[in-house]
Short mmCIF file of C-alpha atoms and ligand atoms in Angstrom, two decimals:
data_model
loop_
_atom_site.label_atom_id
_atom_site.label_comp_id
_atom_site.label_asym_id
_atom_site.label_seq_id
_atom_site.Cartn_x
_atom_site.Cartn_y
_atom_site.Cartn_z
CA UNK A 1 -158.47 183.87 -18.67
CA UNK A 2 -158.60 184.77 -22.49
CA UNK A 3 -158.40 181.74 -24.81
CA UNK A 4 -156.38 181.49 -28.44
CA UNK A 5 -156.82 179.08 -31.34
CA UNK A 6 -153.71 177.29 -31.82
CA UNK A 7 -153.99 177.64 -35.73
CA UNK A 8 -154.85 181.74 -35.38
CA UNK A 9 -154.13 183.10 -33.00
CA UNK A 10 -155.83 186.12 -33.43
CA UNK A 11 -158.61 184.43 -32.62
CA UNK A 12 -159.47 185.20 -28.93
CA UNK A 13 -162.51 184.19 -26.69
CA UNK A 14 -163.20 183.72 -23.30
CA UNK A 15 -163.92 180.21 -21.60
CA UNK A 16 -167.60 180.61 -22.43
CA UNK A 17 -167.07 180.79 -25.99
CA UNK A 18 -164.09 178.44 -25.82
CA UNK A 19 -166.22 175.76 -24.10
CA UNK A 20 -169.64 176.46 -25.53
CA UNK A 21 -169.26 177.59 -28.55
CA UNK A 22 -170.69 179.60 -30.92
CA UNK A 23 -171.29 178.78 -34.89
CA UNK A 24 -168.07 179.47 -35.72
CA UNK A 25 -165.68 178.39 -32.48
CA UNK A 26 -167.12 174.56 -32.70
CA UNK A 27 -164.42 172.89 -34.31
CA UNK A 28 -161.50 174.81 -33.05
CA UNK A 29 -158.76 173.83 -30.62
CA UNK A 30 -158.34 176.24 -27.71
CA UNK A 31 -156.17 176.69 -25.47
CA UNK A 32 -155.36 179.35 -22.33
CA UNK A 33 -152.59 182.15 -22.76
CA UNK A 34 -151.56 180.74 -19.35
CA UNK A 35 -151.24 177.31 -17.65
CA UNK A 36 -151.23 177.87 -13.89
CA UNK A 37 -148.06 176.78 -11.69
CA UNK A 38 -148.95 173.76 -10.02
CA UNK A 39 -146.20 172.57 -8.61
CA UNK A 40 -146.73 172.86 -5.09
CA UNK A 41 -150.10 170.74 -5.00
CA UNK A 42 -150.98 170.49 -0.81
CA UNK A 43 -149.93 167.28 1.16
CA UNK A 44 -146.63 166.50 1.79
CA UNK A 45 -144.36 164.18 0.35
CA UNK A 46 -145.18 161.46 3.49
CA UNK A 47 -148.85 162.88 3.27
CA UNK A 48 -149.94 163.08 -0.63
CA UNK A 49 -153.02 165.18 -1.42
CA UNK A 50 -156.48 163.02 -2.11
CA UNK A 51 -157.43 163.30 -5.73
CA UNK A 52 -160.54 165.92 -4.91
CA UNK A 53 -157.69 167.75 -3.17
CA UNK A 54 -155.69 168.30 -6.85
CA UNK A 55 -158.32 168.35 -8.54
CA UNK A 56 -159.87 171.26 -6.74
CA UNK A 57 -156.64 172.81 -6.33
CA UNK A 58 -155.27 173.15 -9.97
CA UNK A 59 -159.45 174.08 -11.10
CA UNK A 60 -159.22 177.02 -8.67
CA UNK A 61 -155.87 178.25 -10.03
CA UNK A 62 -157.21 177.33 -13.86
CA UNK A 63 -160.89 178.86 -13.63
CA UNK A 64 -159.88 181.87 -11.15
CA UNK A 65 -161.93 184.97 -12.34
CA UNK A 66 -164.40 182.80 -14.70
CA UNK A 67 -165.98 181.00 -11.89
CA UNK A 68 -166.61 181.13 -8.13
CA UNK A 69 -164.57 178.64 -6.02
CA UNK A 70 -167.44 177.90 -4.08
CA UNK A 71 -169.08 176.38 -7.87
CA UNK A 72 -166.04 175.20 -8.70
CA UNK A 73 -165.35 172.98 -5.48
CA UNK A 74 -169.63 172.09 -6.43
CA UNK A 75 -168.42 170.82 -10.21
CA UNK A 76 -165.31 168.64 -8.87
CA UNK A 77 -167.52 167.42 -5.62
CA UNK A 78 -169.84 165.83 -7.92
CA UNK A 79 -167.31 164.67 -11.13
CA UNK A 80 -165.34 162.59 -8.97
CA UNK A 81 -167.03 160.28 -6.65
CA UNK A 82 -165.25 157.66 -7.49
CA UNK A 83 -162.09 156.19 -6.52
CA UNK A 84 -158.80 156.27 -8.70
CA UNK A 85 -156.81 153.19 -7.54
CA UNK A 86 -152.90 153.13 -8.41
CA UNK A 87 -152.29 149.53 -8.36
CA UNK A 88 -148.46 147.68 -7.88
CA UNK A 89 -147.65 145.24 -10.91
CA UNK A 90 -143.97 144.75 -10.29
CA UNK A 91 -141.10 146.46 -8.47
CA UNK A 92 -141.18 149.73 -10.39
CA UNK A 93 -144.39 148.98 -12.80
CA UNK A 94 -147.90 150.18 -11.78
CA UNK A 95 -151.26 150.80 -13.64
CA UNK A 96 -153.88 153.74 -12.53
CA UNK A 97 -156.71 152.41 -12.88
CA UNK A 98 -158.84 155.24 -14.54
CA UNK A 99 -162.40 153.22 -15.01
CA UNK A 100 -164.08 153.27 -11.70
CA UNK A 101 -166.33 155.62 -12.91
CA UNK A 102 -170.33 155.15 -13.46
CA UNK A 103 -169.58 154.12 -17.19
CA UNK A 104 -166.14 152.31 -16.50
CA UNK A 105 -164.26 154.18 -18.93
CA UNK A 106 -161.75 156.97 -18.11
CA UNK A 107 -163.86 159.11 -20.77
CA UNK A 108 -166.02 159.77 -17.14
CA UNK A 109 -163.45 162.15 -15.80
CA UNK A 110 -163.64 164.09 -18.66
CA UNK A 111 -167.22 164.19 -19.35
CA UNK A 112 -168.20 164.53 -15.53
CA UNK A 113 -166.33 167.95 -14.89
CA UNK A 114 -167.81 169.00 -18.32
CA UNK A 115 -171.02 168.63 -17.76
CA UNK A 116 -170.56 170.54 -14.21
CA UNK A 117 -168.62 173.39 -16.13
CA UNK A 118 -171.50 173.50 -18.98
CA UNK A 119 -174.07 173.95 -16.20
CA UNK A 120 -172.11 176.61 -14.52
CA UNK A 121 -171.52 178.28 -17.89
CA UNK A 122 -174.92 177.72 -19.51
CA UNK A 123 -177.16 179.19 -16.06
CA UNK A 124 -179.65 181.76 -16.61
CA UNK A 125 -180.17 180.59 -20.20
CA UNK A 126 -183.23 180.50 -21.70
CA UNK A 127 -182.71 178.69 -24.94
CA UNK A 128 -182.14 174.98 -24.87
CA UNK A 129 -178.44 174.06 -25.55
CA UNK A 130 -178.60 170.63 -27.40
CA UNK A 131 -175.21 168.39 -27.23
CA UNK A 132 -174.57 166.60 -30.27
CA UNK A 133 -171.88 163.74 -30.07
CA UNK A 134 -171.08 160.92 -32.45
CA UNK A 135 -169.92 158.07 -30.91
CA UNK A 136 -168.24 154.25 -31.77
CA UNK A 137 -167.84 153.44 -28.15
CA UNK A 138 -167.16 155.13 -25.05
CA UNK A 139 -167.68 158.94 -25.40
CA UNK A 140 -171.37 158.42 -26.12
CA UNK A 141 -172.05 156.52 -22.80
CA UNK A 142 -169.72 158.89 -20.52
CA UNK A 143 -171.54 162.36 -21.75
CA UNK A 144 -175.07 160.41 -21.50
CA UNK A 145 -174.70 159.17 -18.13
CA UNK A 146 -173.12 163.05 -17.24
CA UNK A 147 -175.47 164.92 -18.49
CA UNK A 148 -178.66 162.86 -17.63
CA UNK A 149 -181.46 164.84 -15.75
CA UNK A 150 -179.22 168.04 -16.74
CA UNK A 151 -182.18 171.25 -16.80
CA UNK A 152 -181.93 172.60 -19.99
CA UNK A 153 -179.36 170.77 -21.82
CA UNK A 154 -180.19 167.91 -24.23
CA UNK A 155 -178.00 164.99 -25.16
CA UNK A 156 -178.29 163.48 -28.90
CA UNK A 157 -175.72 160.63 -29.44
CA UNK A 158 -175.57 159.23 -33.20
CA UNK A 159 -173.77 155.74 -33.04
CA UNK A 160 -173.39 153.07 -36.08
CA UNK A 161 -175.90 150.26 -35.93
CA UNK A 162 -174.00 147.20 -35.37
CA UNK A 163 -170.62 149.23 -34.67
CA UNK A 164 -171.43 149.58 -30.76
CA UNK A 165 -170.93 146.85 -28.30
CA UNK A 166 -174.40 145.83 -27.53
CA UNK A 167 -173.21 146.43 -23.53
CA UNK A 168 -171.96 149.91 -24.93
CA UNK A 169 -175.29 149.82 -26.55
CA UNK A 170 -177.17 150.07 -23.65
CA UNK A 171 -175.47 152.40 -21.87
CA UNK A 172 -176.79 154.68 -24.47
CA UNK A 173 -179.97 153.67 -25.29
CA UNK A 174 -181.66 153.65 -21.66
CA UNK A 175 -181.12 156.91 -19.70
CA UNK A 176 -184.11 158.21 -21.85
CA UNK A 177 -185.52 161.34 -20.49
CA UNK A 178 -183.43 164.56 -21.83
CA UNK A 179 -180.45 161.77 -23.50
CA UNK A 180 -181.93 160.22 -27.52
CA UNK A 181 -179.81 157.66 -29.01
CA UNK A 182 -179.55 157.53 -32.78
CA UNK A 183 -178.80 154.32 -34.36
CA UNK A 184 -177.53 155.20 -38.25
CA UNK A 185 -177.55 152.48 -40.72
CA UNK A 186 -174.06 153.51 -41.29
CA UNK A 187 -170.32 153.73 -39.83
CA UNK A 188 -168.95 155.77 -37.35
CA UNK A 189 -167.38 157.79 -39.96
CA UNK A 190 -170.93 158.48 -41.21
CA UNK A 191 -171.93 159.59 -38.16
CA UNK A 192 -169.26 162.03 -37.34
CA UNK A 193 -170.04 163.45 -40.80
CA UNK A 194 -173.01 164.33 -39.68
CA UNK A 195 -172.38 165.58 -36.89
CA UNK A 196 -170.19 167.72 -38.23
CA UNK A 197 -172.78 168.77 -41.34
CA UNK A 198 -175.41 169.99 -38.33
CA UNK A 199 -172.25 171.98 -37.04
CA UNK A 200 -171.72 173.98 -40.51
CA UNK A 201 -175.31 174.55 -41.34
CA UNK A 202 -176.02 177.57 -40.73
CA UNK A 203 -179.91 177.66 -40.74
CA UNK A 204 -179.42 174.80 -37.38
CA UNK A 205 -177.23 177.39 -36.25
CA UNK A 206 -179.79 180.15 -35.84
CA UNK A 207 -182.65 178.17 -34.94
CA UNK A 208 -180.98 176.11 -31.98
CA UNK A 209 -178.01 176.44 -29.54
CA UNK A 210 -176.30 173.14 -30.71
CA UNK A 211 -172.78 172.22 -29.11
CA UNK A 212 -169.79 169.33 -29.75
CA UNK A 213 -168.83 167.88 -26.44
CA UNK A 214 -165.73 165.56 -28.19
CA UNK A 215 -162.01 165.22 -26.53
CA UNK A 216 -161.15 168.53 -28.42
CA UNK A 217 -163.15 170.85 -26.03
CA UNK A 218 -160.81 172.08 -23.67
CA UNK A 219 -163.21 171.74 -20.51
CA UNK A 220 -163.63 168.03 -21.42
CA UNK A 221 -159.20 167.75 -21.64
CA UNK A 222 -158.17 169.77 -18.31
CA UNK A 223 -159.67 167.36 -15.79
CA UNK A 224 -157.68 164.56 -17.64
CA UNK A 225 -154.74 166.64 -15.98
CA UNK A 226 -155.60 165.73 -12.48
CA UNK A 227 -154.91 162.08 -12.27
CA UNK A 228 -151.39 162.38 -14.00
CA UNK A 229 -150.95 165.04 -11.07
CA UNK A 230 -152.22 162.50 -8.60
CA UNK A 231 -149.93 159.35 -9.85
CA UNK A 232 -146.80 161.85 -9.06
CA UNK A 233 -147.96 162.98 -6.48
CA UNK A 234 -148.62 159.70 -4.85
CA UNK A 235 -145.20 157.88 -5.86
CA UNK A 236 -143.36 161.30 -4.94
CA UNK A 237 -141.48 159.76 -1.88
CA UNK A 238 -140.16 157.12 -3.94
CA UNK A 239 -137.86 159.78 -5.22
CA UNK A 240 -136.99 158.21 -8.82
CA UNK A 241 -137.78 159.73 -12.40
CA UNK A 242 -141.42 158.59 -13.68
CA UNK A 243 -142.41 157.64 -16.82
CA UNK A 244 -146.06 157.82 -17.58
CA UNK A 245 -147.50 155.46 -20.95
CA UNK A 246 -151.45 156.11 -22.06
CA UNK A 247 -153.23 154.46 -24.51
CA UNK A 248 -153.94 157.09 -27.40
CA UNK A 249 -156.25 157.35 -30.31
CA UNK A 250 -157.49 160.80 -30.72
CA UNK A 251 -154.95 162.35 -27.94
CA UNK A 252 -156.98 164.10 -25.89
CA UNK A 253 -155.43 161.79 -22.83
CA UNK A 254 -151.99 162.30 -23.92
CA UNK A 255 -152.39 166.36 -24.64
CA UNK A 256 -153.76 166.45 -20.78
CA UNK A 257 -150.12 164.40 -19.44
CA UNK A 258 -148.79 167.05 -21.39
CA UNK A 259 -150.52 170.18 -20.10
CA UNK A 260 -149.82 168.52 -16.84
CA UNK A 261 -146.15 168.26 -17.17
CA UNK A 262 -146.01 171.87 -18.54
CA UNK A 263 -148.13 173.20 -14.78
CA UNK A 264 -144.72 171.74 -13.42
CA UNK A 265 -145.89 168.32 -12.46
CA UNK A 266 -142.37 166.25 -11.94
CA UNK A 267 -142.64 163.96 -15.02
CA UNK A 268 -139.67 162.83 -17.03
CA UNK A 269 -140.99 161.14 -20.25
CA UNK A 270 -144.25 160.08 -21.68
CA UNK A 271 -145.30 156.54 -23.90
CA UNK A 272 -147.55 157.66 -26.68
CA UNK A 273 -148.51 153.87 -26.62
CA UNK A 274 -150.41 152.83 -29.96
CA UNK A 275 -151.88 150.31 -31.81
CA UNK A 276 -151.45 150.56 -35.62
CA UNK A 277 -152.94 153.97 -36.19
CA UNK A 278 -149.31 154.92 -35.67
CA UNK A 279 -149.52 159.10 -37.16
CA UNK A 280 -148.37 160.53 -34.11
CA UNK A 281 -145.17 157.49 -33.60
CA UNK A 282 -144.29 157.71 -37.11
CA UNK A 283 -144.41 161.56 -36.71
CA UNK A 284 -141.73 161.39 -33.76
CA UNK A 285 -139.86 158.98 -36.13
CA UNK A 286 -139.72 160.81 -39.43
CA UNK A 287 -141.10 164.38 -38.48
CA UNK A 288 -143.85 163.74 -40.89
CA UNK A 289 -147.45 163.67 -39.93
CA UNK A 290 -149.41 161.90 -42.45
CA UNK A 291 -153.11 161.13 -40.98
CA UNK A 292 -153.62 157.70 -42.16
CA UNK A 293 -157.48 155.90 -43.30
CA UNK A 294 -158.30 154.13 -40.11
CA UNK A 295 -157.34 150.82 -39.43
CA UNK A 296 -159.47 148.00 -37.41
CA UNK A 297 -158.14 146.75 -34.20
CA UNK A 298 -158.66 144.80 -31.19
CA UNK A 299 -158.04 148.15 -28.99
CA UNK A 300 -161.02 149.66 -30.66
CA UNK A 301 -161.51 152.85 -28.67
CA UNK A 302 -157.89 154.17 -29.55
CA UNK A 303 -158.92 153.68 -34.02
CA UNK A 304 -157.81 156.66 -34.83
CA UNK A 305 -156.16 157.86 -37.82
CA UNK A 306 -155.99 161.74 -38.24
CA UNK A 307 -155.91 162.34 -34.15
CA UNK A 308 -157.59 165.50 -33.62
CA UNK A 309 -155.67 167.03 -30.83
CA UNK A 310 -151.86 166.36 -32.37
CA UNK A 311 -152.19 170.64 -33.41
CA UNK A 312 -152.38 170.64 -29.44
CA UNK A 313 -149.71 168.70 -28.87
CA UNK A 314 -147.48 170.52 -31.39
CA UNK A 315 -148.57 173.72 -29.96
CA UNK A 316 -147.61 172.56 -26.48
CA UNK A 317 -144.07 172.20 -27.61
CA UNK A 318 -143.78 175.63 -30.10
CA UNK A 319 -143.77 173.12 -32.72
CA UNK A 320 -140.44 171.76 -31.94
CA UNK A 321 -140.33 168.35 -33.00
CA UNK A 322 -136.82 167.67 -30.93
CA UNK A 323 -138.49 169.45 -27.74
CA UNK A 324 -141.37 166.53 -28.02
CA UNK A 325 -138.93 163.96 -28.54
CA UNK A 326 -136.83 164.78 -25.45
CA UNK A 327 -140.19 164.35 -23.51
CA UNK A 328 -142.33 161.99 -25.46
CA UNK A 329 -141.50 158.37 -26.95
CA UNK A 330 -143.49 156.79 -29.40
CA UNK A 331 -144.35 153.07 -29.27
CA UNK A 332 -146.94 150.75 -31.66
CA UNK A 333 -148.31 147.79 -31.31
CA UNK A 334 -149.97 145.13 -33.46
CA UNK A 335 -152.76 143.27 -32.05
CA UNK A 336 -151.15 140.17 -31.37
CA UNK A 337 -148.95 141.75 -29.88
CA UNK A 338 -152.22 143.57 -27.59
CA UNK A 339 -153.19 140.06 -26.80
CA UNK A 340 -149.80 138.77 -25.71
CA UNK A 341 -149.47 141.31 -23.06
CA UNK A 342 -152.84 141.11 -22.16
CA UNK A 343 -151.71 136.99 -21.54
CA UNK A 344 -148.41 137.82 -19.83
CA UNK A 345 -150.67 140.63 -17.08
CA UNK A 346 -152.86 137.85 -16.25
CA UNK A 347 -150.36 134.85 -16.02
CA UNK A 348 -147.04 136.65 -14.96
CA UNK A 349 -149.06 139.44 -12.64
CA UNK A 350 -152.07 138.08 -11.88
CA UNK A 351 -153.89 141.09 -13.72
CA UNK A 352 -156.71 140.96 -15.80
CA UNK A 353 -156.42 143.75 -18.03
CA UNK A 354 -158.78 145.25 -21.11
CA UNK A 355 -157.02 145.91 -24.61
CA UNK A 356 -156.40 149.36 -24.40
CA UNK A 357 -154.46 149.02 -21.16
CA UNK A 358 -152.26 146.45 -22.25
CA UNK A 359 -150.74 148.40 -25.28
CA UNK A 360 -149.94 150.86 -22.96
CA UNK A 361 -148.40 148.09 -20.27
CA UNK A 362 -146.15 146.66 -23.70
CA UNK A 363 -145.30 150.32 -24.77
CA UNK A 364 -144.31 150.92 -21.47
CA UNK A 365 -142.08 147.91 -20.44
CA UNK A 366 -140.76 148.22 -23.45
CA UNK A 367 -139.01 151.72 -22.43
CA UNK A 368 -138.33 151.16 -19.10
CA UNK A 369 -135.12 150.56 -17.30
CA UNK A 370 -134.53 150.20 -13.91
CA UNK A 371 -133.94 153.58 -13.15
CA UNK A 372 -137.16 154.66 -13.31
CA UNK A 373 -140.57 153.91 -11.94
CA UNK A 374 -143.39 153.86 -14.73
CA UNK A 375 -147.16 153.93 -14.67
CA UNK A 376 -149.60 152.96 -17.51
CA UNK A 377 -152.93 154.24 -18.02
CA UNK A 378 -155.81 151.88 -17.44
CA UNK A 379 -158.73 153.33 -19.50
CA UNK A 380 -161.50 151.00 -19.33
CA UNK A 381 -162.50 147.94 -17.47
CA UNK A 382 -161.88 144.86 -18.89
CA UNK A 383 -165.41 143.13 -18.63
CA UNK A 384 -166.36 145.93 -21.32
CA UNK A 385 -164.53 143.73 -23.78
CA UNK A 386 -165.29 140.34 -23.19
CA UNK A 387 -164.71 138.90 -26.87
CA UNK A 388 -160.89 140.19 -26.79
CA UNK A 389 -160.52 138.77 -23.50
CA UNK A 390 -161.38 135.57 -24.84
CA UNK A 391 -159.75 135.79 -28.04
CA UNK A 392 -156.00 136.57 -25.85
CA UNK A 393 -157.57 133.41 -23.74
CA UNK A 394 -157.94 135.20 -20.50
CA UNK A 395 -160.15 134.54 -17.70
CA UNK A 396 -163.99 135.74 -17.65
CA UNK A 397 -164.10 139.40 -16.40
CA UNK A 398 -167.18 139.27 -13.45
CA UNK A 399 -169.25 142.55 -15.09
CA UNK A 400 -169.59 144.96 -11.80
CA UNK A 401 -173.00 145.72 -10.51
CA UNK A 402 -173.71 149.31 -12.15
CA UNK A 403 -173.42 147.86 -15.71
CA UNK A 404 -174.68 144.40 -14.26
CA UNK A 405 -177.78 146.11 -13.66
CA UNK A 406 -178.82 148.00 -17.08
CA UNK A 407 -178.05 144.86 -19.12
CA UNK A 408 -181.72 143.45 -18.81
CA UNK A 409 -183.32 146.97 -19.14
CA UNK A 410 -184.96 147.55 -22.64
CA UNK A 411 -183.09 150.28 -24.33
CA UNK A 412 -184.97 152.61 -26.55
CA UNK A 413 -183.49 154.68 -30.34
CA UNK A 414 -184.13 156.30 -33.07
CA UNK A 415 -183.19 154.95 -36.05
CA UNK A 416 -182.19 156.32 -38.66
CA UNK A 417 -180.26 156.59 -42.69
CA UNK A 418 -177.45 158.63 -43.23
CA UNK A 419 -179.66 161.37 -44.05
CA UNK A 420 -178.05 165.24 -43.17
CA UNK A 421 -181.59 166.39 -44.07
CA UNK A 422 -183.78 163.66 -41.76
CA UNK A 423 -181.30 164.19 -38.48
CA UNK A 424 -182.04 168.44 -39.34
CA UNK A 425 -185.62 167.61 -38.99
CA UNK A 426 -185.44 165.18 -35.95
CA UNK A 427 -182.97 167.82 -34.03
CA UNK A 428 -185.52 170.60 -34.95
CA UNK A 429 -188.55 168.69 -33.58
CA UNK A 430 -186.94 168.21 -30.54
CA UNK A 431 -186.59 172.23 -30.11
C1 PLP I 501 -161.10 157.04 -25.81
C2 PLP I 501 -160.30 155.91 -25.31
C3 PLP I 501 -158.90 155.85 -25.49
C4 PLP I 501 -158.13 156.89 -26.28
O1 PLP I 501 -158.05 158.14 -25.63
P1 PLP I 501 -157.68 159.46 -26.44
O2 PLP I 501 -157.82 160.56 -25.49
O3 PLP I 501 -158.65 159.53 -27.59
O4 PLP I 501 -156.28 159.29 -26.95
C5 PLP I 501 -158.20 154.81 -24.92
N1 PLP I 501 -158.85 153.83 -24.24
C6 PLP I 501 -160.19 153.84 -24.07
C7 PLP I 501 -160.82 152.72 -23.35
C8 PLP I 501 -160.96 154.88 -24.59
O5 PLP I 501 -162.29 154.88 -24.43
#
């Protein structure tokens, strides 16, 4: 499969180059010339397929010719070893929960079959490839805990001092080994800067193999397809229309609904549920998009004001802004407004819910009628944001034992200024 640049699309590589880029591929959006048909998943309607099932189903069709099935069924063996619960809320309302993964966030699922793929893709290699992500949260901790112990690949996170969750912190600071964390005595917004000045210099460029490994990377978006497969699949013999809401920031989550729907998966309508970075709603309001500074809220993960995949999303739909309407519906919420649904899950439902799920709960109940059945998106456990459940005045999340554990282990990083020239010389010592 041959894949195009959805701003040029003369620009053609293969899923080596699309995935691992080269010096000049890193910071473009790619996307295959064909999505395969997957709308006859196996299982039966009374028998729905398992999520490895899908999962190794629509990689087979996707990957056919770039990688051997028997790899393939390797990579998806070992991404997804945990379980993807879709759990009953009301009479036509339930929440997948996507963060029963090692670092409790749904960023797992991406970063898991990612670092498989890389593996697959990066064999035989002599040359070190060094992974460079900034992080303000979640990312950081999902592509550490993937690609710890990896042969030959090395993990560098930068993450804001002070702009991490010191439970987020952790889960960055001790895997050790091949993974460094680098505390900057600046924002997150520093840090992606300089991430993104190691990307562009072109002296880094020769002397190491240096790759991104954010929610734009295509190999890091597809497996997000699988559990929107999996959630029709499953309420299939229900036989009503489904609406599907996810909590977006950058859009990566929402793109993969999307690719999903377009592989033929039997969704009628989508809730690009948001807090106030609201680009992408006010663009299905106005037809404007007008990336906004980013603004502080209580759903931190989904801070996001100039999304980087909406050119994906655009490009799903030819750039027909009445084609995405008919399929996508745009919802915003303010924070109280997070924190009163978070309230209502727990005292109406009996659900304790993070931040980030409950804008997607209000988004969707806010669209529903009875005619359909809807799911939300649950993207990361609610004992990862203890503070917000006690500022909506919900119970105290119990922590589960995998995070339980690293919380009295002494993390170790690097610290360092916002210095383009100091991170050069720390990622070149490392070579
Ligand atoms: C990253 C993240 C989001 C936003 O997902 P996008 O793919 O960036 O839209 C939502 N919730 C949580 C918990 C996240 O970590």
């Amino acid at each position: 499969m041959k894949y195009y640049n959805v701003s040029d699309k003369s620009d053609v590589v293969d899923l080596r180059d699309a995935v691992l880029g080269c010096p000049t591929t890193r910071k473009v959006l790619y996307m295959p010339f064909e999505l395969p048909d997957l709308s006859h998943l196996p299982g039966s309607i009374n028998n729905p397929p398992g999520f490895c099932e899908i999962a190794l189903a629509a990689s087979q069709a996707m990957f056919k010719g770039d990688v051997p099935e028997s790899c393939i069924e390797e990579i998806v063996n070992n991404a997804f070893t945990f379980e993807v619960p879709l759990v009953s809320i009301d009479k036509n309302i339930f929440v997948l929960e996507l963060f029963h993964g090692p670092t409790l966030a749904f960023k797992d699922f991406g970063a898991r079959f990612m670092s498989g793929l890389f593996r697959y893709l990066n064999r035989g290699e002599s040359k070190k490839l060094t992974i460079l992500v900034a992080t303000s949260g979640d990312t950081g901790g999902a592509v550490a805990d993937a690609f710890s112990g990896s042969d030959g690949i090395d993990v560098v996170i930068l993450y804001p001092s002070g702009g991490v969750s010191p439970l987020q912190e952790k889960q960055l600071t001790t895997h050790g080994g091949n993974v460094s964390a680098i505390e900057v005595s600046g924002t997150f917004d520093d840090c992606q800067s300089l991430a993104r000045q190691s990307f562009a210099d072109p002296d880094l460029g020769l002397r190491m193999r240096l790759v991104s490994a954010n929610s734009i990377n295509f190999a890091r978006l597809f497996p997000q397809s699988f559990y929107y497969m999996y959630a029709s699949s499953f309420l299939k013999s229900r036989r009503r229309p489904l609406t599907i809401s996810v909590p977006s920031g950058n859009f990566g989550n929402l793109t993969a609904g999307l690719m999903a729907y377009k592989m033929g998966t039997d969704i009628q309508k989508f809730v690009a549920a948001c807090n106030s970075n609201r680009s992408v709603v006010d663009y299905l309001e106005t037809g404007v998009f007008n990336p906004a500074p980013t603004i502080k809220t209580v759903s931190n993960a989904m801070d996001v004001g100039n999304p980087g995949n909406f050119p994906r999303m655009l490009n799903i739909f030819n750039n027909d802004l009445e084609a995405m309407k008919r399929i996508v519906h745009g919802y915003s919420c303010t924070d109280d407004e997070t924190l009163e649904a978070m309230r209502e899950l727990e005292s109406v439902h009996g659900y304790l819910s993070d931040p980030h799920g409950a804008v997607a709960y209000r988004g969707l109940k806010e669209y529903l009628d009875d005619s359909f059945d809807g799911v939300y998106l649950a993207t990361a456990h609610p004992s990862k944001f203890p503070d917000v459940l006690s500022a909506a005045g919900c119970s105290k999340p119990v922590i589960p034992g995998e995070l339980a554990a690293i919380v009295g282990k002494p993390g170790r990083s690097i610290r360092l200024p916002v210095s383009f020239n100091l991170l050069k010389e720390y990622l070149l010592s490392r070579n």
